[in-house]
PDB file of C-alpha atoms in Angstrom:
ATOM      1  CA  UNK O   1       8.410  25.439 -23.763  1.00 57.00           C
ATOM      2  CA  UNK O   2       7.705  22.138 -23.175  1.00 61.00           C
ATOM      3  CA  UNK O   3       5.081  19.796 -24.115  1.00 64.00           C
ATOM      4  CA  UNK O   4       2.872  18.411 -21.278  1.00 64.00           C
ATOM      5  CA  UNK O   5       1.425  14.775 -22.091  1.00 62.00           C
ATOM      6  CA  UNK O   6      -0.992  13.532 -19.369  1.00 60.00           C
ATOM      7  CA  UNK O   7      -0.264  10.145 -18.150  1.00 56.00           C
ATOM      8  CA  UNK O   8      -0.827   7.790 -15.213  1.00 57.00           C
ATOM      9  CA  UNK O   9       2.837   6.543 -14.389  1.00 56.00           C
ATOM     10  CA  UNK O  10       3.020   2.751 -13.087  1.00 60.00           C
ATOM     11  CA  UNK O  11       7.157   3.437 -13.014  1.00 60.00           C
ATOM     12  CA  UNK O  12       9.441   6.298 -12.661  1.00 60.00           C
ATOM     13  CA  UNK O  13      12.068   6.543 -15.080  1.00 67.00           C
ATOM     14  CA  UNK O  14      15.119   7.966 -12.633  1.00 67.00           C
ATOM     15  CA  UNK O  15      16.393   9.631 -15.847  1.00 70.00           C
ATOM     16  CA  UNK O  16      13.258  11.946 -15.870  1.00 72.00           C
ATOM     17  CA  UNK O  17      12.776  15.189 -13.714  1.00 74.00           C
ATOM     18  CA  UNK O  18      10.845  14.943 -10.737  1.00 78.00           C
ATOM     19  CA  UNK O  19       7.307  16.596 -10.531  1.00 77.00           C
ATOM     20  CA  UNK O  20       5.098  17.053  -7.763  1.00 78.00           C
ATOM     21  CA  UNK O  21       1.788  19.015  -7.080  1.00 80.00           C
ATOM     22  CA  UNK O  22       1.931  22.256  -4.819  1.00 81.00           C
ATOM     23  CA  UNK O  23      -1.605  23.679  -4.355  1.00 82.00           C
ATOM     24  CA  UNK O  24      -3.022  24.091  -8.046  1.00 83.00           C
ATOM     25  CA  UNK O  25       0.523  23.769  -9.427  1.00 85.00           C
ATOM     26  CA  UNK O  26       2.397  21.172 -10.820  1.00 84.00           C
ATOM     27  CA  UNK O  27       6.177  21.739 -10.083  1.00 84.00           C
ATOM     28  CA  UNK O  28       9.063  20.123 -11.875  1.00 83.00           C
ATOM     29  CA  UNK O  29      12.957  19.747 -10.406  1.00 78.00           C
ATOM     30  CA  UNK O  30      15.799  17.667 -11.344  1.00 72.00           C
ATOM     31  CA  UNK O  31      17.084  14.913  -9.419  1.00 68.00           C
ATOM     32  CA  UNK O  32      20.565  15.105  -7.741  1.00 67.00           C
ATOM     33  CA  UNK O  33      23.684  14.454  -9.258  1.00 66.00           C
ATOM     34  CA  UNK O  34      24.515  12.748  -5.834  1.00 69.00           C
ATOM     35  CA  UNK O  35      22.382  11.783  -2.376  1.00 64.00           C
ATOM     36  CA  UNK O  36      24.007  12.077   1.074  1.00 68.00           C
ATOM     37  CA  UNK O  37      21.215  11.567   3.366  1.00 69.00           C
ATOM     38  CA  UNK O  38      22.249   8.668   6.077  1.00 74.00           C
ATOM     39  CA  UNK O  39      18.986   6.679   7.268  1.00 77.00           C
ATOM     40  CA  UNK O  40      17.490   7.713  10.526  1.00 80.00           C
ATOM     41  CA  UNK O  41      17.527   5.589  13.721  1.00 82.00           C
ATOM     42  CA  UNK O  42      13.859   5.158  12.692  1.00 84.00           C
ATOM     43  CA  UNK O  43      14.656   4.154   8.986  1.00 85.00           C
ATOM     44  CA  UNK O  44      17.188   1.747  10.367  1.00 85.00           C
ATOM     45  CA  UNK O  45      14.584   0.167  12.996  1.00 88.00           C
ATOM     46  CA  UNK O  46      12.333  -0.170  10.381  1.00 90.00           C
ATOM     47  CA  UNK O  47      14.380  -1.941   7.602  1.00 88.00           C
ATOM     48  CA  UNK O  48      15.499  -4.233   9.919  1.00 90.00           C
ATOM     49  CA  UNK O  49      11.842  -5.247  10.863  1.00 92.00           C
ATOM     50  CA  UNK O  50      11.035  -5.788   7.379  1.00 92.00           C
ATOM     51  CA  UNK O  51      14.410  -7.787   6.727  1.00 90.00           C
ATOM     52  CA  UNK O  52      13.337  -9.969  10.085  1.00 92.00           C
ATOM     53  CA  UNK O  53       9.938 -10.304   9.201  1.00 94.00           C
ATOM     54  CA  UNK O  54      10.596 -11.599   5.076  1.00 93.00           C
ATOM     55  CA  UNK O  55      13.437 -14.142   6.110  1.00 92.00           C
ATOM     56  CA  UNK O  56      11.042 -15.589   8.700  1.00 94.00           C
ATOM     57  CA  UNK O  57       7.931 -15.435   6.292  1.00 96.00           C
ATOM     58  CA  UNK O  58       9.397 -16.675   2.895  1.00 94.00           C
ATOM     59  CA  UNK O  59       9.921 -20.683   3.763  1.00 95.00           C
ATOM     60  CA  UNK O  60       5.976 -20.137   4.643  1.00 97.00           C
ATOM     61  CA  UNK O  61       5.156 -19.101   1.096  1.00 96.00           C
ATOM     62  CA  UNK O  62       2.758 -22.170   0.213  1.00 95.00           C
ATOM     63  CA  UNK O  63       1.208 -21.858   2.997  1.00 97.00           C
ATOM     64  CA  UNK O  64       0.067 -18.181   3.162  1.00 97.00           C
ATOM     65  CA  UNK O  65      -0.817 -18.326  -0.537  1.00 96.00           C
ATOM     66  CA  UNK O  66      -3.874 -20.482   0.134  1.00 96.00           C
ATOM     67  CA  UNK O  67      -4.429 -18.968   3.932  1.00 96.00           C
ATOM     68  CA  UNK O  68      -4.855 -15.293   2.407  1.00 96.00           C
ATOM     69  CA  UNK O  69      -7.014 -14.250   0.215  1.00 93.00           C
ATOM     70  CA  UNK O  70      -6.014 -11.481  -2.787  1.00 91.00           C
ATOM     71  CA  UNK O  71      -7.546  -8.042  -2.448  1.00 88.00           C
ATOM     72  CA  UNK O  72      -8.269  -5.188  -4.691  1.00 84.00           C
ATOM     73  CA  UNK O  73      -7.644  -1.980  -3.386  1.00 78.00           C
ATOM     74  CA  UNK O  74      -9.661   1.687  -4.322  1.00 74.00           C
ATOM     75  CA  UNK O  75      -7.239   2.147  -6.899  1.00 70.00           C
ATOM     76  CA  UNK O  76      -7.019  -1.077  -8.061  1.00 76.00           C
ATOM     77  CA  UNK O  77      -3.940  -1.931  -7.193  1.00 79.00           C
ATOM     78  CA  UNK O  78      -3.278  -5.821  -6.800  1.00 85.00           C
ATOM     79  CA  UNK O  79      -2.291  -6.924  -3.102  1.00 90.00           C
ATOM     80  CA  UNK O  80      -1.373 -10.350  -3.421  1.00 92.00           C
ATOM     81  CA  UNK O  81      -1.726 -13.327  -0.457  1.00 94.00           C
ATOM     82  CA  UNK O  82       2.051 -13.008   0.443  1.00 95.00           C
ATOM     83  CA  UNK O  83       1.819  -9.306   1.045  1.00 94.00           C
ATOM     84  CA  UNK O  84      -0.892  -9.598   3.049  1.00 95.00           C
ATOM     85  CA  UNK O  85       0.595 -12.598   5.212  1.00 96.00           C
ATOM     86  CA  UNK O  86       3.500  -9.654   5.461  1.00 96.00           C
ATOM     87  CA  UNK O  87       1.948  -7.019   6.545  1.00 94.00           C
ATOM     88  CA  UNK O  88       0.084  -8.774   9.212  1.00 95.00           C
ATOM     89  CA  UNK O  89       3.193 -10.004  10.211  1.00 96.00           C
ATOM     90  CA  UNK O  90       5.007  -6.632  10.496  1.00 95.00           C
ATOM     91  CA  UNK O  91       2.033  -5.415  12.166  1.00 94.00           C
ATOM     92  CA  UNK O  92       1.786  -8.089  14.790  1.00 95.00           C
ATOM     93  CA  UNK O  93       4.178 -10.246  15.540  1.00 94.00           C
ATOM     94  CA  UNK O  94       7.305  -8.701  14.755  1.00 94.00           C
ATOM     95  CA  UNK O  95       8.804  -7.045  18.460  1.00 92.00           C
ATOM     96  CA  UNK O  96      11.257  -4.407  19.079  1.00 90.00           C
ATOM     97  CA  UNK O  97      13.425  -4.231  22.174  1.00 88.00           C
ATOM     98  CA  UNK O  98      16.225  -1.635  21.696  1.00 86.00           C
ATOM     99  CA  UNK O  99      18.424  -2.296  19.019  1.00 86.00           C
ATOM    100  CA  UNK O 100      16.894  -6.324  18.870  1.00 88.00           C
ATOM    101  CA  UNK O 101      14.193  -6.952  16.389  1.00 91.00           C
ATOM    102  CA  UNK O 102      12.489 -10.197  16.916  1.00 91.00           C
ATOM    103  CA  UNK O 103       9.582 -12.618  15.713  1.00 93.00           C
ATOM    104  CA  UNK O 104       6.607 -13.478  18.596  1.00 93.00           C
ATOM    105  CA  UNK O 105       5.593 -17.081  16.833  1.00 93.00           C
ATOM    106  CA  UNK O 106       2.697 -17.182  19.125  1.00 93.00           C
ATOM    107  CA  UNK O 107       1.134 -14.223  17.449  1.00 95.00           C
ATOM    108  CA  UNK O 108       2.332 -15.386  14.196  1.00 96.00           C
ATOM    109  CA  UNK O 109      -0.770 -16.043  11.554  1.00 96.00           C
ATOM    110  CA  UNK O 110      -0.424 -18.386   8.182  1.00 97.00           C
ATOM    111  CA  UNK O 111      -4.059 -18.034   7.419  1.00 97.00           C
ATOM    112  CA  UNK O 112      -6.720 -15.584   7.780  1.00 96.00           C
ATOM    113  CA  UNK O 113     -10.543 -16.377   7.495  1.00 95.00           C
ATOM    114  CA  UNK O 114     -13.319 -17.680   9.759  1.00 95.00           C
ATOM    115  CA  UNK O 115     -12.832 -19.418  13.034  1.00 95.00           C
ATOM    116  CA  UNK O 116     -10.983 -22.797  12.803  1.00 96.00           C
ATOM    117  CA  UNK O 117     -13.239 -25.580  13.885  1.00 95.00           C
ATOM    118  CA  UNK O 118     -10.665 -27.776  14.833  1.00 94.00           C
ATOM    119  CA  UNK O 119     -10.441 -26.831  18.377  1.00 92.00           C
ATOM    120  CA  UNK O 120      -7.524 -28.152  20.571  1.00 94.00           C
ATOM    121  CA  UNK O 121      -4.354 -29.369  18.817  1.00 95.00           C
ATOM    122  CA  UNK O 122      -2.069 -31.521  20.535  1.00 95.00           C
ATOM    123  CA  UNK O 123       1.141 -32.666  18.575  1.00 94.00           C
ATOM    124  CA  UNK O 124       4.134 -34.656  19.798  1.00 92.00           C
ATOM    125  CA  UNK O 125       7.427 -35.587  17.692  1.00 92.00           C
ATOM    126  CA  UNK O 126       8.883 -39.024  18.282  1.00 88.00           C
ATOM    127  CA  UNK O 127      10.769 -41.498  15.752  1.00 88.00           C
ATOM    128  CA  UNK O 128      10.962 -39.214  13.027  1.00 90.00           C
ATOM    129  CA  UNK O 129       7.156 -38.942  12.911  1.00 93.00           C
ATOM    130  CA  UNK O 130       4.963 -35.610  13.901  1.00 94.00           C
ATOM    131  CA  UNK O 131       1.765 -36.810  15.453  1.00 95.00           C
ATOM    132  CA  UNK O 132      -0.990 -34.464  15.062  1.00 96.00           C
ATOM    133  CA  UNK O 133      -4.584 -34.773  16.911  1.00 96.00           C
ATOM    134  CA  UNK O 134      -7.339 -32.319  17.107  1.00 95.00           C
ATOM    135  CA  UNK O 135     -10.588 -32.221  19.404  1.00 94.00           C
ATOM    136  CA  UNK O 136     -12.487 -30.407  17.288  1.00 93.00           C
ATOM    137  CA  UNK O 137     -13.604 -31.507  13.420  1.00 93.00           C
ATOM    138  CA  UNK O 138     -12.910 -30.437  10.141  1.00 94.00           C
ATOM    139  CA  UNK O 139     -15.123 -28.338   7.902  1.00 92.00           C
ATOM    140  CA  UNK O 140     -17.292 -30.240   5.452  1.00 90.00           C
ATOM    141  CA  UNK O 141     -16.309 -29.273   2.202  1.00 91.00           C
ATOM    142  CA  UNK O 142     -12.728 -28.993   3.658  1.00 94.00           C
ATOM    143  CA  UNK O 143     -10.394 -30.521   0.878  1.00 95.00           C
ATOM    144  CA  UNK O 144      -6.668 -29.857   2.030  1.00 95.00           C
ATOM    145  CA  UNK O 145      -5.164 -29.074   5.823  1.00 96.00           C
ATOM    146  CA  UNK O 146      -2.691 -26.891   5.511  1.00 97.00           C
ATOM    147  CA  UNK O 147       0.449 -27.801   8.105  1.00 97.00           C
ATOM    148  CA  UNK O 148       3.645 -25.825   8.740  1.00 97.00           C
ATOM    149  CA  UNK O 149       6.061 -26.869  11.322  1.00 96.00           C
ATOM    150  CA  UNK O 150       9.383 -24.757  12.409  1.00 95.00           C
ATOM    151  CA  UNK O 151      12.471 -26.371  13.825  1.00 92.00           C
ATOM    152  CA  UNK O 152      13.430 -23.624  16.915  1.00 89.00           C
ATOM    153  CA  UNK O 153      16.857 -25.460  17.086  1.00 85.00           C
ATOM    154  CA  UNK O 154      17.791 -25.352  13.258  1.00 86.00           C
ATOM    155  CA  UNK O 155      15.490 -22.870  11.844  1.00 88.00           C
ATOM    156  CA  UNK O 156      14.174 -25.432   9.153  1.00 92.00           C
ATOM    157  CA  UNK O 157      10.915 -24.940   7.951  1.00 95.00           C
ATOM    158  CA  UNK O 158       8.348 -28.174   6.839  1.00 95.00           C
ATOM    159  CA  UNK O 159       5.118 -26.765   4.659  1.00 96.00           C
ATOM    160  CA  UNK O 160       2.803 -29.433   3.932  1.00 96.00           C
ATOM    161  CA  UNK O 161      -0.817 -29.642   2.323  1.00 96.00           C
ATOM    162  CA  UNK O 162      -2.461 -33.156   3.298  1.00 95.00           C
ATOM    163  CA  UNK O 163      -5.966 -34.848   1.706  1.00 94.00           C
ATOM    164  CA  UNK O 164      -8.447 -33.702   4.423  1.00 91.00           C
ATOM    165  CA  UNK O 165     -10.547 -37.175   3.251  1.00 87.00           C
ATOM    166  CA  UNK O 166      -7.405 -39.593   4.464  1.00 82.00           C
ATOM    167  CA  UNK O 167      -7.073 -37.513   8.215  1.00 87.00           C
ATOM    168  CA  UNK O 168     -10.094 -37.948  10.191  1.00 84.00           C
ATOM    169  CA  UNK O 169      -8.873 -36.509  13.501  1.00 89.00           C
ATOM    170  CA  UNK O 170      -5.602 -36.215  13.165  1.00 93.00           C
ATOM    171  CA  UNK O 171      -2.419 -37.431  11.151  1.00 95.00           C
ATOM    172  CA  UNK O 172       1.056 -38.753  11.138  1.00 94.00           C
ATOM    173  CA  UNK O 173       4.077 -36.692   9.167  1.00 94.00           C
ATOM    174  CA  UNK O 174       7.596 -37.793   8.461  1.00 94.00           C
ATOM    175  CA  UNK O 175      10.113 -35.367   9.591  1.00 93.00           C
ATOM    176  CA  UNK O 176      13.829 -35.165   9.634  1.00 91.00           C
ATOM    177  CA  UNK O 177      15.524 -37.513  11.927  1.00 87.00           C
ATOM    178  CA  UNK O 178      17.001 -34.902  13.743  1.00 87.00           C
ATOM    179  CA  UNK O 179      14.003 -32.973  14.436  1.00 90.00           C
ATOM    180  CA  UNK O 180      13.327 -36.273  17.490  1.00 88.00           C
ATOM    181  CA  UNK O 181      13.491 -34.225  20.685  1.00 85.00           C
ATOM    182  CA  UNK O 182      13.721 -30.618  18.707  1.00 88.00           C
ATOM    183  CA  UNK O 183      10.894 -27.741  20.202  1.00 90.00           C
ATOM    184  CA  UNK O 184       8.913 -26.926  17.180  1.00 93.00           C
ATOM    185  CA  UNK O 185       5.955 -24.618  16.285  1.00 95.00           C
ATOM    186  CA  UNK O 186       3.366 -25.820  14.475  1.00 96.00           C
ATOM    187  CA  UNK O 187       0.708 -23.834  12.655  1.00 97.00           C
ATOM    188  CA  UNK O 188      -3.034 -25.839  11.142  1.00 97.00           C
ATOM    189  CA  UNK O 189      -5.688 -24.543   8.880  1.00 97.00           C
ATOM    190  CA  UNK O 190      -8.445 -26.190   6.918  1.00 96.00           C
ATOM    191  CA  UNK O 191      -8.867 -24.995   3.608  1.00 96.00           C
ATOM    192  CA  UNK O 192     -11.109 -25.444   0.649  1.00 95.00           C
ATOM    193  CA  UNK O 193     -11.801 -23.787  -2.400  1.00 93.00           C
ATOM    194  CA  UNK O 194     -14.230 -20.680  -2.262  1.00 90.00           C
ATOM    195  CA  UNK O 195     -14.551 -17.364  -0.831  1.00 87.00           C
ATOM    196  CA  UNK O 196     -15.309 -19.061   2.706  1.00 92.00           C
ATOM    197  CA  UNK O 197     -12.905 -21.587   2.327  1.00 94.00           C
ATOM    198  CA  UNK O 198      -9.927 -19.610   4.746  1.00 96.00           C
ATOM    199  CA  UNK O 199     -10.020 -20.480   8.066  1.00 97.00           C
ATOM    200  CA  UNK O 200      -7.583 -18.889  10.918  1.00 97.00           C
ATOM    201  CA  UNK O 201      -4.609 -20.731  11.737  1.00 97.00           C
ATOM    202  CA  UNK O 202      -3.494 -22.566  14.627  1.00 97.00           C
ATOM    203  CA  UNK O 203      -0.492 -22.538  16.614  1.00 97.00           C
ATOM    204  CA  UNK O 204       1.110 -25.341  19.073  1.00 95.00           C
ATOM    205  CA  UNK O 205       4.118 -25.253  20.676  1.00 93.00           C
ATOM    206  CA  UNK O 206       5.470 -28.799  20.851  1.00 92.00           C
ATOM    207  CA  UNK O 207       8.039 -28.605  23.658  1.00 88.00           C
ATOM    208  CA  UNK O 208      11.492 -30.699  23.133  1.00 80.00           C
ATOM    209  CA  UNK O 209      14.578 -31.299  24.996  1.00 70.00           C
ATOM    210  CA  UNK O 210      17.227 -29.680  22.619  1.00 67.00           C
ATOM    211  CA  UNK O 211      18.043 -26.125  22.735  1.00 63.00           C
ATOM    212  CA  UNK O 212      16.250 -23.851  21.162  1.00 61.00           C
ATOM    213  CA  UNK O 213      18.139 -21.394  19.144  1.00 61.00           C
ATOM    214  CA  UNK O 214      16.972 -18.261  18.507  1.00 62.00           C
ATOM    215  CA  UNK O 215      19.253 -16.548  16.011  1.00 61.00           C
ATOM    216  CA  UNK O 216      17.383 -16.682  13.025  1.00 62.00           C
ATOM    217  CA  UNK O 217      13.878 -15.398  14.560  1.00 80.00           C
ATOM    218  CA  UNK O 218      15.979 -11.999  15.831  1.00 82.00           C
ATOM    219  CA  UNK O 219      18.323  -9.416  14.896  1.00 84.00           C
ATOM    220  CA  UNK O 220      20.432  -6.276  15.860  1.00 82.00           C
ATOM    221  CA  UNK O 221      20.705  -2.802  14.194  1.00 79.00           C
ATOM    222  CA  UNK O 222      24.413  -3.613  13.779  1.00 77.00           C
ATOM    223  CA  UNK O 223      23.637  -6.565  11.431  1.00 72.00           C
ATOM    224  CA  UNK O 224      22.348  -4.472   8.449  1.00 73.00           C
ATOM    225  CA  UNK O 225      25.004  -3.913   5.854  1.00 64.00           C
ATOM    226  CA  UNK O 226      25.582  -0.864   4.293  1.00 63.00           C
ATOM    227  CA  UNK O 227      24.635   0.012   1.023  1.00 56.00           C
ATOM    228  CA  UNK O 228      27.633  -0.394  -1.283  1.00 51.00           C
ATOM    229  CA  UNK O 229      26.078   0.393  -4.664  1.00 45.00           C
ATOM    230  CA  UNK O 230      27.090   4.262  -4.404  1.00 39.00           C
ATOM    231  CA  UNK O 231      25.077   7.365  -4.026  1.00 35.00           C
ATOM    232  CA  UNK O 232      25.221   8.880  -7.508  1.00 35.00           C
ATOM    233  CA  UNK O 233      22.367   8.952  -9.856  1.00 35.00           C
ATOM    234  CA  UNK O 234      23.061   9.479 -13.625  1.00 39.00           C
ATOM    235  CA  UNK O 235      20.613  11.785 -15.308  1.00 36.00           C
ATOM    236  CA  UNK O 236      20.402  13.162 -18.983  1.00 42.00           C
ATOM    237  CA  UNK O 237      22.854  15.853 -19.860  1.00 44.00           C
ATOM    238  CA  UNK O 238      19.323  18.040 -20.925  1.00 47.00           C
ATOM    239  CA  UNK O 239      15.797  18.085 -20.080  1.00 45.00           C
ATOM    240  CA  UNK O 240      13.725  16.541 -22.958  1.00 49.00           C
ATOM    241  CA  UNK O 241      11.495  18.781 -24.589  1.00 53.00           C
ATOM    242  CA  UNK O 242       8.496  16.269 -24.167  1.00 56.00           C
ATOM    243  CA  UNK O 243       7.666  15.804 -20.178  1.00 53.00           C
ATOM    244  CA  UNK O 244       5.265  13.217 -19.255  1.00 56.00           C
ATOM    245  CA  UNK O 245       3.329  14.998 -16.440  1.00 56.00           C
ATOM    246  CA  UNK O 246       1.028  12.849 -14.217  1.00 59.00           C
ATOM    247  CA  UNK O 247      -2.617  12.802 -14.614  1.00 58.00           C
ATOM    248  CA  UNK O 248      -3.987  13.858 -11.031  1.00 54.00           C
ATOM    249  CA  UNK O 249      -7.340  13.216 -10.105  1.00 50.00           C
ATOM    250  CA  UNK O 250      -9.521  12.666  -7.213  1.00 48.00           C
ATOM    251  CA  UNK O 251     -12.162   9.739  -6.703  1.00 50.00           C
ATOM    252  CA  UNK O 252     -11.761   6.083  -7.638  1.00 52.00           C
ATOM    253  CA  UNK O 253      -9.828   5.276 -10.737  1.00 52.00           C
ATOM    254  CA  UNK O 254     -11.762   3.934 -13.843  1.00 55.00           C
ATOM    255  CA  UNK O 255     -11.086   0.914 -15.439  1.00 56.00           C
ATOM    256  CA  UNK O 256      -9.935   1.185 -19.239  1.00 53.00           C
TER     257      UNK O 256
END
């Protein structure tokens, strides 16, 4: 008979048997030596949604790490700022039409918090400079203004953190020369340290004369690359005598 050792697993060892709770019984079974379960259409669509969202959000990492507050769930699981931004993007800004998944940039949020006091924002690009003005004001304790710009023609992303004390009601930012005449998506958000230092990001569209490419904002199901790693999973030839059994519990987990 195996000796059951209670524990709270963090990572699963694929060489161990699978255990699950059925009523009041803990049941154990071996892992399959081969897996032949092709993904369903819903699984493929969800995988594509995650792929598009991850590819889009990655260049904005420095922005969202300040724009979203890390949280701790009831089971003490830490959820970082980037994971929260990715979850918000998947829930609100990713759209699917048939087998096409795309990003709606007007619904993208890179910072979440109090109402943004910058109010109406106007932006333009000329002579290699991005000029931005706003009708509102910055918060009294504001130390930084987070800026992110997306070039719709090339897919390039520019992220900057500007000192708020030097801005007033606007700023001019150097951009690559090939950005002149390009259509841009611009996000702005003030920031300062503390629990109340985050504000909702404002999104602005800068019209351009260059054609706006959309390839980096969308993808098709046919673009998914099949998994070539093989379907077999190696397992131990014999069950170990000492088997780790999960410590099933109810209620909030207490820190040790």
